[in-house]
Amino acid sequence: MDNKNLAELLFPDIDKTPDDYERMYPERDLPAGAMVTRLGPSPTGFMHLGNLYGAFADERLAHQSDGIFYLRIEDTDDKRYVEGAVEVIISSLEFFGIRFDEGATMGDDKGSYGDYTQSRRGPVYQCFVKKLVEEGKAYPCFLTEEEIGAIREKQEAEKLMPGIYGEYAACRDWTYEQVKEAIDTGKPYVIRLKSDGKPLSEGEDGKQKGRRVRVNDAIRGKLEMPENFMDVVILKKTGIPTYHFAHAVDDHLMRTTHVVRGAEWLPSLPIHVELFEKLGWELPVYCHTAQLMKIDEESGKKRKLSKRKDPELSLTYYRDQGYHPDAVREYLLTILNSNFEEWRDANPDAPVDDFAFTTEKMSSSGALFDLNKLNDISKDVLLRIPADDLYVFLKDWAAEFAPEYNHLFDDKDYLVQILDIGRADRKPRKDLIYARQIIQFISYFFDDLFKIEDEMPAEVPAADISVILNAYLDSYDHSDDNGGWFDKIRAIAVDNGYAAKPKDFKKHPDDYKGHVGHVSTVIRIALMGRAQSPDVWTIQQIMGEEKTRGRIRAYVDGLR
Ligand code: GLU
């Protein structure tokens, strides 16, 4: 009786009952086996690789099973809220091909299980807190920060687990009158769970004993951990719930079947088990993903990716560098599922969504992130994208992230030919990785970006450079085919004391200054500023006769 009155005293304005909400948000009408997953980012304005990693898993599980994937904004921690963060969340995930069926959007919510923003769900949470108070499973606690601090100090001094539980839970057994008096004097309070758990105690054998909870994690298998015994806060002074309580209420009412979240939530799992139990609800299937790790460049050891040290943790990094979303997706799948690469080898051209993603193949011990591997995968992925599409991708990227390059897109045919160099060969060239690197890689095709980057080969004496380049200009015929063109270079080499073939030079190094390769490097550097490049003849054909001659001439002029 007292509890009922207490609940009314605390929540006089809550008139809906839990049953009302159960009716408002009925079981979803989905095919058997369909999974309902959600992403619950906090709107801090920072989207990291872990968010995307989890989002991929959520998205695959839902969409592979004809289920629902929704976005819920978890803004119960108002200190962390950043203006415009929701837009950042949606747009950055959209870029990587993550689409939600339901939930928060840039405009109004979509779907009938909302509100999808936690700060707007106050009355829903309060309704269920009221129910717990009514049933004697939760209570108001008036302990001040100072009092809690003092309790902690005492516990620390006695080497006890810090927290509000058992004898430290001073308000746990307060009567209705005590609570009423405190409220009447205006004392602020939180609502705590009245835990049934018992702290671990030392058994006769000296070992810690206590009840344990068991959960079957879809990634980690059977988990067993000590039960919760803390009277954790479920509703803060502001009437806003803690993560724990919001998680239970939202995932129940929104009918989430699979909770994919980071391993940092594992320690609070016993709290969630007790909450679901006290609320009389079935647990969702938990999928605790691995931490993203990298090999530290300095120590060579595995460590967690850090916001401070690793720019690649932020999703903006990939947008800014101009990684193609397909490459990031493909790469993340290789770290998400251990059998993905094998599948890709067997199905090189299949759409990535044909891969059957499973939680069982997810690592539980730390997913190793490696930018070099991403780059390797990106090379393969870009090879499968037609040059026309790459052109559009790069153009859009430049418009957003590097407008100083916008003019490179004025002549589409020119750029498409450049992007296609060597890609149709039997052993295709894999030069292209991400937008910033691509622009740098092809920069010599554009006069305003062209610069001499490499040194002339040491085998060629300075006096020979203009001789070689002048001879090249004299013999140059833009209509020569690749073979005819190279024959002329060989002739220039021989005329000037260089071996026609590298192996001749190797055998008799004293007979020559160098070989034909050194001569063609002289031309390469004058033309492209680099000692390494794709096939020179092909490049000249794309550049056209005028630019080709112009570059050689300018180099010779510069020597004077
Ligand atoms: N808001 C939580 C976070 O950002 C979400 C955890 C969850 O998915 O349950 O870490």
XYZ file of C-alpha atoms and ligand atoms in Angstrom:
570
model
C 0.000 0.000 0.000
C 2.758 2.356 0.991
C 4.519 1.674 -2.273
C 1.482 2.564 -4.302
C 1.170 5.859 -2.430
C 4.863 6.436 -2.773
C 4.673 5.939 -6.532
C 1.801 8.439 -6.723
C 3.717 10.892 -4.596
C 6.741 10.684 -6.854
C 4.960 10.594 -10.210
C 1.628 12.349 -9.834
C 1.550 13.337 -13.513
C 2.184 9.909 -14.946
C -1.213 8.624 -15.889
C -0.356 6.082 -18.577
C 0.217 2.515 -17.443
C 2.839 0.083 -18.688
C 0.056 -1.771 -20.454
C -0.803 1.367 -22.412
C 2.738 1.410 -23.771
C 2.713 -2.312 -24.478
C -0.370 -1.709 -26.596
C 1.067 1.356 -28.299
C 4.190 -0.570 -29.301
C 3.020 -4.090 -30.067
C 5.219 -6.979 -31.126
C 6.399 -6.284 -34.640
C 4.770 -8.117 -37.467
C 7.860 -9.536 -39.146
C 8.744 -12.867 -40.768
C 10.109 -15.543 -38.456
C 13.790 -15.011 -37.754
C 13.732 -11.329 -38.726
C 16.091 -9.341 -36.544
C 15.432 -5.875 -35.213
C 18.624 -3.951 -34.532
C 19.423 -0.403 -33.655
C 22.236 2.051 -33.524
C 22.187 4.239 -30.439
C 24.859 6.868 -30.830
C 25.254 9.734 -28.418
C 25.134 13.072 -30.211
C 28.635 14.169 -29.345
C 29.444 15.290 -32.881
C 32.219 12.721 -33.124
C 31.515 9.624 -35.191
C 34.204 7.043 -34.889
C 35.151 3.882 -36.637
C 33.616 1.852 -33.813
C 30.224 3.391 -34.571
C 30.564 2.394 -38.191
C 31.848 -1.067 -37.285
C 28.805 -1.668 -35.092
C 26.467 -0.076 -37.608
C 27.614 -2.471 -40.327
C 26.904 -5.422 -38.090
C 23.473 -4.028 -37.173
C 22.636 -3.216 -40.746
C 23.678 -6.610 -42.092
C 21.865 -8.567 -39.383
C 18.639 -6.658 -39.937
C 18.657 -6.487 -43.681
C 19.847 -10.024 -44.278
C 16.932 -11.312 -42.234
C 14.246 -8.970 -43.645
C 14.167 -7.206 -40.311
C 14.372 -3.589 -39.237
C 17.342 -1.390 -38.490
C 16.598 1.853 -36.708
C 18.409 4.891 -35.362
C 17.899 6.015 -31.805
C 19.535 9.144 -30.494
C 20.903 8.496 -27.008
C 21.127 11.969 -25.563
C 20.484 11.288 -21.904
C 23.863 12.744 -21.074
C 23.108 16.367 -21.877
C 26.627 17.471 -21.012
C 27.883 15.789 -24.147
C 25.292 17.141 -26.554
C 26.651 19.014 -29.536
C 24.447 21.085 -31.819
C 24.038 19.566 -35.298
C 25.362 16.199 -34.138
C 22.326 14.282 -35.376
C 22.955 15.535 -38.887
C 26.576 14.434 -38.587
C 25.494 10.966 -37.492
C 23.010 10.480 -40.286
C 25.038 11.988 -43.092
C 28.276 10.258 -42.212
C 26.621 6.865 -41.971
C 24.681 7.450 -45.152
C 27.924 8.151 -46.966
C 29.147 4.672 -46.040
C 25.954 3.101 -47.317
C 24.278 2.651 -43.935
C 20.572 3.281 -44.273
C 18.010 3.103 -41.520
C 14.502 1.795 -42.022
C 13.182 3.671 -39.078
C 14.063 6.121 -36.358
C 15.445 9.606 -36.048
C 16.028 11.420 -39.332
C 17.148 14.914 -40.275
C 13.476 15.861 -40.092
C 10.630 14.084 -38.323
C 10.931 10.587 -36.928
C 10.121 7.734 -39.260
C 8.324 4.678 -37.886
C 5.741 3.944 -35.236
C 7.954 2.940 -32.304
C 9.146 6.450 -31.448
C 9.990 8.937 -30.107
C 13.432 7.840 -31.189
C 15.256 10.510 -29.207
C 15.718 9.586 -25.575
C 15.471 13.095 -24.178
C 11.916 13.251 -25.526
C 10.846 10.033 -23.841
C 10.818 11.232 -20.235
C 7.206 10.199 -19.457
C 7.752 6.733 -20.959
C 10.684 5.992 -18.670
C 8.932 7.552 -15.702
C 5.940 5.313 -16.244
C 8.117 2.225 -15.855
C 10.025 3.674 -12.928
C 6.679 4.344 -11.295
C 5.756 0.714 -11.814
C 8.997 -0.450 -10.192
C 8.428 1.856 -7.203
C 4.881 0.532 -6.886
C 6.219 -2.992 -6.795
C 8.877 -2.124 -4.230
C 11.672 -2.656 -6.752
C 12.911 0.928 -6.832
C 13.054 3.823 -4.375
C 13.920 7.491 -4.118
C 17.339 8.261 -2.723
C 18.185 11.623 -1.205
C 21.896 11.116 -0.605
C 23.888 14.198 -1.527
C 27.126 14.175 -3.517
C 29.016 14.844 -0.280
C 27.340 11.979 1.536
C 28.101 9.632 -1.339
C 31.700 10.861 -1.301
C 31.971 10.107 2.406
C 30.516 6.613 1.908
C 33.043 5.973 -0.830
C 35.924 7.052 1.377
C 34.772 4.739 4.155
C 34.415 1.859 1.708
C 37.836 2.505 0.265
C 39.368 2.609 3.719
C 37.750 -0.742 4.495
C 38.740 -2.178 1.109
C 35.111 -2.678 0.179
C 33.491 -2.323 -3.212
C 32.503 1.351 -3.575
C 28.866 2.110 -4.323
C 25.385 2.321 -2.887
C 24.249 -1.103 -1.732
C 23.226 -3.004 1.372
C 23.928 -1.036 4.542
C 25.176 1.963 2.504
C 21.849 2.366 0.764
C 20.633 4.799 3.421
C 17.222 5.550 1.888
C 16.404 2.036 0.756
C 13.957 1.341 3.541
C 12.549 4.770 4.136
C 8.890 4.968 4.971
C 6.358 6.934 2.988
C 6.421 9.614 5.684
C 10.183 9.991 5.569
C 10.113 10.404 1.811
C 7.221 12.831 1.947
C 8.987 14.983 4.484
C 12.162 15.113 2.433
C 10.227 16.004 -0.705
C 8.267 18.672 1.126
C 11.483 20.314 2.201
C 12.526 20.368 -1.444
C 15.427 17.894 -1.236
C 16.513 16.664 -4.658
C 16.536 12.908 -5.231
C 17.264 10.198 -7.735
C 15.484 6.880 -8.130
C 17.557 3.791 -7.468
C 16.960 0.179 -8.276
C 16.349 -1.901 -5.140
C 18.705 -4.684 -6.071
C 18.121 -8.215 -4.803
C 21.757 -9.096 -5.408
C 24.219 -9.924 -2.653
C 27.827 -8.740 -2.589
C 30.398 -11.456 -3.019
C 31.448 -12.980 0.266
C 34.437 -14.999 1.222
C 33.727 -18.728 1.511
C 35.409 -21.095 3.935
C 38.028 -21.914 1.311
C 38.951 -18.243 1.075
C 37.396 -17.887 -2.389
C 34.867 -15.193 -3.266
C 31.376 -16.661 -3.492
C 28.103 -15.291 -4.758
C 25.344 -15.766 -7.281
C 26.205 -15.437 -10.921
C 24.267 -14.445 -14.009
C 24.534 -16.319 -17.282
C 23.998 -14.750 -20.685
C 24.452 -16.217 -24.119
C 26.226 -13.602 -26.173
C 25.878 -14.066 -29.924
C 29.515 -13.106 -30.473
C 31.166 -14.309 -27.286
C 29.132 -17.382 -26.498
C 28.290 -18.274 -22.883
C 29.077 -15.484 -20.446
C 29.011 -15.892 -16.716
C 29.540 -13.046 -14.314
C 28.757 -12.097 -10.699
C 25.232 -10.767 -10.292
C 24.563 -7.098 -9.729
C 24.094 -5.996 -6.154
C 24.319 -2.232 -6.548
C 21.309 -0.009 -6.089
C 22.177 1.772 -9.317
C 20.542 5.045 -10.278
C 17.839 4.489 -12.876
C 16.346 7.962 -12.954
C 18.460 11.051 -12.471
C 17.415 14.175 -10.559
C 16.317 15.673 -13.846
C 13.787 12.900 -14.479
C 15.988 11.601 -17.289
C 17.028 7.937 -17.035
C 20.540 6.567 -16.942
C 21.819 4.559 -19.904
C 20.940 1.312 -18.117
C 17.290 2.075 -17.671
C 16.816 3.740 -21.054
C 18.412 0.713 -22.698
C 15.997 -1.707 -21.036
C 12.873 0.344 -21.690
C 13.717 1.379 -25.229
C 14.973 -1.934 -26.470
C 11.934 -3.639 -25.011
C 9.354 -1.177 -26.313
C 11.010 -0.758 -29.694
C 11.103 -4.533 -29.916
C 14.817 -4.812 -30.521
C 15.821 -8.448 -30.914
C 19.617 -8.000 -31.111
C 21.621 -5.444 -29.168
C 24.954 -4.899 -30.914
C 27.176 -2.716 -28.761
C 30.784 -2.274 -27.728
C 32.573 -4.482 -25.223
C 32.771 -1.521 -22.846
C 29.181 -2.384 -21.845
C 30.020 -5.909 -20.709
C 30.705 -4.910 -17.081
C 27.199 -3.439 -16.783
C 25.487 -6.461 -18.287
C 24.511 -7.866 -14.830
C 22.683 -4.590 -14.136
C 20.771 -4.973 -17.373
C 19.921 -8.581 -16.609
C 18.453 -7.531 -13.269
C 16.542 -4.646 -14.815
C 14.951 -6.816 -17.495
C 14.083 -9.370 -14.853
C 12.501 -6.792 -12.537
C 10.558 -5.304 -15.420
C 9.359 -8.782 -16.368
C 10.779 -8.684 -19.869
C 12.715 -11.096 -22.032
C 16.362 -10.216 -22.612
C 17.357 -9.241 -26.137
C 20.188 -11.196 -27.750
C 23.362 -9.369 -26.812
C 26.185 -9.052 -29.306
C 29.157 -7.385 -27.618
C 31.603 -6.412 -30.330
C 35.370 -6.394 -29.975
C 37.387 -3.279 -29.320
C 39.083 -1.834 -32.372
C 42.822 -2.220 -31.963
C 45.878 -1.235 -33.939
C 49.555 -2.004 -33.830
C 51.268 0.949 -32.225
C 53.861 2.373 -34.599
C 56.372 3.022 -31.846
C 56.064 0.044 -29.545
C 54.930 -2.521 -32.151
C 52.321 -3.659 -29.628
C 48.555 -3.979 -30.005
C 46.594 -1.171 -28.403
C 43.149 0.414 -28.524
C 42.600 3.075 -31.163
C 42.724 6.417 -29.429
C 40.940 9.633 -30.279
C 43.984 11.656 -29.367
C 46.653 9.661 -31.186
C 44.854 8.188 -34.191
C 43.157 10.506 -36.669
C 41.887 7.413 -38.485
C 39.529 6.725 -35.595
C 37.275 9.540 -36.754
C 34.947 8.892 -39.672
C 35.686 12.340 -41.033
C 39.207 11.127 -41.724
C 37.976 8.782 -44.462
C 35.723 11.402 -45.993
C 38.453 14.001 -45.964
C 41.050 11.662 -47.473
C 38.465 10.601 -50.035
C 38.201 6.890 -49.416
C 35.475 5.383 -51.528
C 32.647 4.119 -49.294
C 32.737 0.737 -51.041
C 36.367 0.332 -50.033
C 35.685 1.143 -46.398
C 32.709 -1.198 -46.407
C 34.699 -4.008 -47.948
C 37.527 -3.462 -45.516
C 35.329 -3.345 -42.458
C 33.754 -6.621 -43.511
C 37.190 -8.225 -43.521
C 37.649 -7.278 -39.872
C 34.017 -7.916 -38.968
C 33.849 -11.473 -40.250
C 36.865 -13.759 -40.304
C 35.602 -15.676 -43.356
C 34.935 -12.649 -45.547
C 38.266 -12.644 -47.363
C 37.930 -16.289 -48.246
C 34.463 -15.577 -49.613
C 35.778 -12.618 -51.623
C 38.542 -14.734 -53.167
C 35.952 -17.250 -54.286
C 33.500 -14.567 -55.464
C 35.632 -11.722 -56.794
C 32.833 -9.973 -58.647
C 29.866 -10.634 -56.394
C 28.071 -7.692 -54.789
C 29.304 -7.368 -51.230
C 25.816 -7.781 -49.802
C 25.710 -11.363 -51.101
C 28.087 -12.307 -48.312
C 26.273 -14.042 -45.456
C 27.295 -12.091 -42.385
C 27.123 -13.884 -39.020
C 27.784 -12.895 -35.426
C 29.571 -16.213 -34.845
C 32.368 -15.180 -37.187
C 32.917 -11.895 -35.387
C 36.038 -11.567 -33.329
C 35.556 -11.190 -29.600
C 39.145 -10.483 -28.692
C 39.925 -7.237 -30.474
C 39.549 -6.415 -34.140
C 42.844 -5.322 -35.603
C 42.577 -2.202 -37.695
C 45.279 -1.588 -40.262
C 45.317 1.366 -42.663
C 47.746 -0.399 -45.014
C 45.310 -3.243 -45.365
C 42.500 -0.793 -46.047
C 44.670 0.738 -48.767
C 45.333 -2.641 -50.350
C 41.657 -3.465 -50.363
C 40.821 -0.054 -51.707
C 43.087 -0.662 -54.716
C 41.098 -3.765 -55.601
C 37.756 -2.159 -54.948
C 38.539 0.874 -57.110
C 39.583 -1.430 -59.916
C 36.021 -2.729 -60.053
C 34.564 0.768 -60.314
C 34.268 2.103 -63.889
C 36.374 5.216 -64.568
C 33.249 7.242 -65.343
C 31.903 6.527 -61.875
C 35.257 7.249 -60.291
C 35.249 10.590 -62.069
C 31.918 11.474 -60.442
C 33.098 10.271 -57.055
C 36.283 12.358 -57.230
C 34.462 15.395 -58.514
C 31.980 15.283 -55.635
C 34.763 14.715 -53.159
C 36.744 17.695 -54.464
C 33.698 19.948 -54.376
C 33.262 19.157 -50.680
C 36.766 18.619 -49.368
C 39.251 20.096 -51.821
C 37.680 22.798 -53.994
C 41.162 23.872 -55.072
C 40.988 20.879 -57.416
C 37.580 21.614 -58.912
C 39.130 22.718 -62.208
C 40.614 19.263 -62.777
C 37.131 18.083 -63.579
C 36.476 20.536 -66.390
C 37.543 18.114 -69.101
C 35.823 14.853 -68.305
C 37.233 12.829 -71.217
C 40.763 13.779 -70.284
C 40.328 12.753 -66.665
C 38.514 9.527 -67.460
C 41.359 8.472 -69.766
C 43.870 9.299 -67.041
C 41.977 7.280 -64.439
C 41.757 4.336 -66.790
C 45.483 4.003 -67.512
C 46.555 0.399 -67.216
C 43.343 -0.740 -65.582
C 42.280 -3.032 -68.404
C 45.670 -4.750 -68.657
C 45.943 -8.465 -68.066
C 47.765 -7.623 -64.881
C 45.963 -4.386 -64.104
C 47.716 -1.441 -62.515
C 46.549 -0.744 -58.991
C 47.615 2.846 -58.566
C 44.458 4.386 -57.231
C 43.675 4.261 -53.513
C 41.819 7.342 -52.235
C 40.982 10.760 -53.624
C 43.831 12.769 -52.106
C 46.341 10.156 -53.175
C 44.787 9.899 -56.652
C 44.989 13.640 -57.240
C 48.604 13.577 -56.159
C 49.269 10.525 -58.327
C 47.874 12.102 -61.494
C 48.897 15.690 -60.746
C 51.508 15.871 -63.519
C 48.748 15.762 -66.119
C 47.845 19.299 -65.091
C 50.244 22.152 -65.705
C 49.358 24.014 -62.544
C 50.108 20.985 -60.360
C 53.081 19.677 -62.297
C 56.454 19.863 -60.574
C 59.797 18.140 -60.842
C 59.894 15.773 -57.878
C 62.729 13.382 -58.639
C 66.411 13.713 -59.508
C 67.829 12.825 -62.890
C 69.538 9.384 -62.832
C 73.116 9.485 -61.569
C 74.260 7.436 -64.571
C 73.502 10.305 -66.930
C 76.074 13.130 -66.867
C 74.544 16.613 -66.709
C 75.809 17.501 -70.176
C 73.891 14.572 -71.682
C 70.484 15.687 -70.487
C 69.880 18.389 -73.039
C 71.476 16.239 -75.742
C 69.043 13.404 -75.002
C 66.026 15.668 -74.715
C 66.829 17.578 -77.925
C 67.312 14.330 -79.786
C 63.998 13.159 -78.392
C 62.239 16.310 -79.580
C 63.805 15.986 -83.038
C 62.690 12.405 -83.473
C 59.307 12.707 -81.763
C 56.327 11.729 -83.889
C 53.066 11.687 -81.970
C 51.620 9.113 -84.360
C 54.288 6.499 -83.568
C 52.936 3.379 -81.925
C 54.372 2.205 -78.621
C 56.939 -0.048 -80.323
C 58.078 2.554 -82.847
C 58.362 5.150 -80.127
C 60.573 2.963 -77.981
C 62.818 2.029 -80.922
C 63.629 5.722 -81.215
C 64.581 5.977 -77.566
C 66.801 2.978 -77.970
C 68.473 4.671 -80.937
C 69.055 7.828 -78.876
C 70.549 5.673 -76.121
C 72.951 3.883 -78.451
C 73.980 7.113 -80.206
C 75.002 8.579 -76.869
C 76.887 5.687 -75.360
C 74.133 3.893 -73.391
C 73.369 0.181 -73.736
C 70.262 -0.656 -75.763
C 69.344 -3.288 -73.165
C 69.775 -3.200 -69.364
C 71.304 -6.669 -69.361
C 74.128 -5.584 -71.722
C 74.985 -2.820 -69.298
C 74.937 -5.225 -66.383
C 77.322 -7.593 -68.170
C 79.732 -4.918 -69.358
C 79.282 -1.888 -67.145
C 82.565 -0.371 -68.263
C 81.503 -0.220 -71.902
C 78.547 2.099 -71.307
C 77.493 5.173 -69.325
C 74.206 3.516 -68.482
C 71.360 1.857 -70.369
C 68.175 2.680 -72.235
C 66.206 2.725 -68.957
C 68.297 5.664 -67.731
C 67.671 7.494 -70.977
C 63.937 6.976 -70.756
C 64.023 8.110 -67.116
C 65.462 11.416 -68.315
C 62.436 11.778 -70.578
C 60.070 10.658 -67.831
C 61.379 13.246 -65.419
C 61.177 16.058 -67.967
C 57.618 14.999 -68.840
C 56.205 13.981 -65.490
C 58.709 15.117 -62.929
C 58.943 11.561 -61.638
C 61.199 8.587 -62.154
C 58.272 6.188 -61.760
C 55.015 6.375 -63.660
C 52.718 4.302 -65.820
C 53.680 3.734 -69.441
C 55.185 6.914 -70.933
C 53.834 6.391 -74.430
C 50.285 6.032 -73.093
C 50.665 9.140 -70.969
C 51.890 11.151 -73.958
C 48.955 9.967 -76.028
C 46.597 11.266 -73.366
C 48.500 14.520 -72.788
C 48.604 15.225 -76.492
C 51.490 16.345 -78.685
C 51.509 19.950 -77.647
C 51.781 19.354 -73.910
C 54.349 16.591 -74.468
C 56.637 18.759 -76.580
C 56.014 21.736 -74.315
C 57.179 19.880 -71.203
C 60.391 18.593 -72.852
C 61.171 21.994 -74.283
C 60.552 23.732 -70.980
C 62.959 21.348 -69.273
C 65.672 21.992 -71.834
C 65.088 25.744 -71.553
C 65.393 25.503 -67.814
C 68.852 23.968 -68.154
C 70.308 26.994 -69.820
N 24.700 5.414 -26.425
C 25.542 4.277 -26.285
C 26.933 4.645 -26.781
O 27.069 5.621 -27.494
C 25.005 3.129 -27.106
C 25.298 1.802 -26.552
C 24.297 0.796 -27.085
O 24.283 0.598 -28.304
O 23.540 0.250 -26.304
O 27.887 3.994 -26.457
